Coordinates of C-alpha atoms in Angstrom, one line a residue:
M1 CA 0.0 0.0 0.0
L2 CA 1.3 3.5 -0.9
P3 CA 1.9 6.1 1.8
R4 CA -0.8 8.8 1.9
R5 CA 1.6 11.5 0.6
R6 CA 2.7 9.4 -2.3
L7 CA -1.0 8.6 -3.1
L8 CA -1.9 12.3 -2.9
A9 CA 1.0 13.2 -5.2
L10 CA -0.1 10.7 -7.8
T11 CA -3.7 11.6 -7.7
G12 CA -2.9 15.3 -7.7
S13 CA -1.8 14.9 -11.3
L14 CA -5.4 14.1 -12.2
I15 CA -6.5 17.7 -12.1
V16 CA -7.7 18.5 -15.6
G17 CA -8.6 21.6 -17.5
A18 CA -11.2 22.4 -20.1
G19 CA -11.5 19.6 -22.6
C20 CA -8.7 17.5 -21.1
S21 CA -8.8 14.2 -19.3
G22 CA -6.7 12.4 -16.7
T23 CA -6.4 8.9 -15.6
S24 CA -5.0 7.2 -12.6
S25 CA -4.1 3.6 -12.0
E26 CA -3.2 2.1 -8.7
S27 CA -4.4 -1.5 -7.9
G28 CA -7.8 -1.3 -9.6
P29 CA -9.7 0.3 -12.4
Q30 CA -8.5 3.6 -13.8
V31 CA -10.5 6.8 -13.1
V32 CA -11.0 9.1 -16.0
C33 CA -12.3 12.7 -15.5
D34 CA -13.2 14.9 -18.5
S35 CA -14.4 18.5 -18.0
G36 CA -15.0 21.7 -19.9
V37 CA -16.7 25.0 -19.9
L38 CA -20.1 25.0 -21.6
A39 CA -21.3 28.6 -21.3
G40 CA -21.8 31.6 -19.0
G41 CA -20.2 34.9 -18.2
G42 CA -16.9 33.9 -16.6
D43 CA -15.5 37.3 -17.4
V44 CA -16.0 38.9 -14.0
V45 CA -15.2 36.4 -11.3
F46 CA -14.6 33.1 -13.1
G47 CA -11.8 34.2 -15.4
L48 CA -9.8 31.0 -14.7
T49 CA -11.0 27.5 -15.7
P50 CA -12.5 25.3 -13.0
Q51 CA -11.0 21.8 -12.8
V52 CA -12.5 18.4 -12.0
S53 CA -10.4 15.6 -10.6
S54 CA -10.7 12.4 -8.6
Y55 CA -8.7 11.3 -5.6
G56 CA -8.7 8.5 -3.0
R57 CA -8.5 4.8 -2.8
S58 CA -9.0 3.1 -6.2
D59 CA -12.0 1.2 -4.9
N60 CA -13.9 4.3 -3.7
P61 CA -12.5 7.5 -5.4
V62 CA -14.1 10.9 -4.8
V63 CA -14.8 13.6 -7.4
E64 CA -13.6 17.1 -6.6
L65 CA -14.4 20.4 -8.3
T66 CA -11.7 23.1 -7.9
V67 CA -12.7 26.7 -8.7
P68 CA -9.7 29.0 -9.0
V69 CA -10.3 32.7 -8.5
R70 CA -8.0 35.7 -8.3
Q71 CA -8.0 37.1 -4.8
S72 CA -8.0 40.7 -6.1
V73 CA -11.2 39.9 -8.0
L74 CA -12.8 38.5 -4.9
T75 CA -12.0 41.8 -3.1
E76 CA -12.9 44.1 -5.9
E77 CA -16.3 42.4 -6.6
S78 CA -17.1 41.8 -2.9
V79 CA -17.7 38.1 -3.5
D80 CA -19.3 36.5 -0.4
R81 CA -19.8 32.9 -1.7
I82 CA -19.8 30.6 -4.7
E83 CA -22.8 28.4 -5.1
I84 CA -22.7 25.1 -7.1
R85 CA -26.2 24.6 -8.6
R86 CA -27.7 21.8 -10.6
G87 CA -31.1 22.5 -12.1
G88 CA -32.7 25.2 -10.1
E89 CA -31.3 23.9 -6.8
T90 CA -28.2 25.0 -4.9
E91 CA -26.2 21.8 -4.1
Y92 CA -23.2 23.3 -2.4
T93 CA -22.3 26.7 -0.9
V94 CA -18.7 27.6 -0.7
P95 CA -17.9 30.6 1.6
V96 CA -15.3 33.1 0.3
S97 CA -13.0 35.1 2.6
P98 CA -10.4 36.9 0.4
E99 CA -8.6 38.4 3.4
N100 CA -8.2 34.9 5.1
D101 CA -7.8 32.6 2.1
E102 CA -4.3 31.7 1.2
P103 CA -3.2 32.1 -2.5
V104 CA -1.5 29.1 -4.2
G105 CA 1.0 31.6 -5.6
D106 CA 4.2 29.6 -6.2
S107 CA 2.4 26.5 -7.4
G108 CA 3.1 27.3 -11.1
R109 CA -0.4 26.3 -12.1
Y110 CA -1.5 29.9 -12.9
D111 CA 0.0 33.0 -14.4
A112 CA -1.0 35.2 -11.4
D113 CA 0.3 34.9 -7.8
D114 CA -2.9 35.8 -6.1
V115 CA -5.1 32.8 -7.1
V116 CA -7.1 31.2 -4.4
E117 CA -8.6 27.7 -5.0
Y118 CA -12.0 26.7 -3.6
T119 CA -12.6 22.9 -3.7
Q120 CA -15.8 21.0 -3.2
S121 CA -16.3 17.3 -3.1
L122 CA -19.1 16.2 -5.4
G123 CA -19.4 12.5 -4.4
H124 CA -18.0 9.2 -5.4
V125 CA -17.1 8.0 -8.9
P126 CA -19.0 7.6 -11.2
Q127 CA -20.2 11.2 -11.3
N128 CA -21.3 13.5 -14.1
G129 CA -23.2 16.7 -14.6
R130 CA -23.5 20.2 -15.9
P131 CA -23.5 22.4 -12.8
R132 CA -23.6 26.2 -12.8
L133 CA -21.1 28.1 -10.7
V134 CA -22.6 31.3 -9.3
A135 CA -20.7 34.0 -7.5
L136 CA -22.8 36.1 -5.1
D137 CA -22.2 39.1 -2.8
A138 CA -23.5 39.4 0.7
E139 CA -26.8 40.9 -0.6
D140 CA -27.5 37.9 -2.8
E141 CA -26.7 39.8 -6.0
Q142 CA -25.4 37.5 -8.7
L143 CA -22.0 38.7 -9.8
D144 CA -21.0 36.1 -12.3
E145 CA -22.1 32.6 -13.6
L146 CA -20.3 29.8 -15.4
R147 CA -21.7 26.5 -16.6
I148 CA -19.3 23.6 -16.8
E149 CA -19.7 19.9 -17.9
F150 CA -17.8 17.0 -16.4
R151 CA -17.9 13.2 -16.1
C152 CA -15.7 11.0 -14.0
Y153 CA -15.9 7.2 -14.5
R154 CA -14.0 4.0 -13.9
R155 CA -12.3 2.4 -16.9
P156 CA -11.8 -1.3 -16.2
E157 CA -8.3 -2.6 -16.4
R158 CA -7.4 -4.6 -19.5
Q159 CA -7.1 -8.3 -18.9
T160 CA -3.9 -9.8 -20.1
S161 CA -3.7 -13.5 -20.9

């Protein structure tokens, strides 16, 4: 069995961008996650592409949605929270605190140093959907919206004979 740090390092490579896919193979089926941006504003708050990935033990991996946002945008637009909605319902509410949230800065994943990542677990693989990401201020005014599409599934290992 792999140590937890090694497993996290391996599954960290699964983070995918728009139109990309990633796979992981430990001692079970591979997990494939495809994601992309469908429609929406994305020009006020959601200027960076959200990412969908999977992590965890190969027999019960979890799907994660990571929403990167520039800390300066959060402050300028007075973003209070990000809601993840499916259909007309809010499934998850992610609170935003630009003054307390630590940027990922030196990670090299983004062109800007002030990017903060907000991550929400969406459930176990298999998982798919077309959620809307909605940025709101404290007065419930919608600041921006972005619709994404993703699917994460297990690809069975090939049998060799």
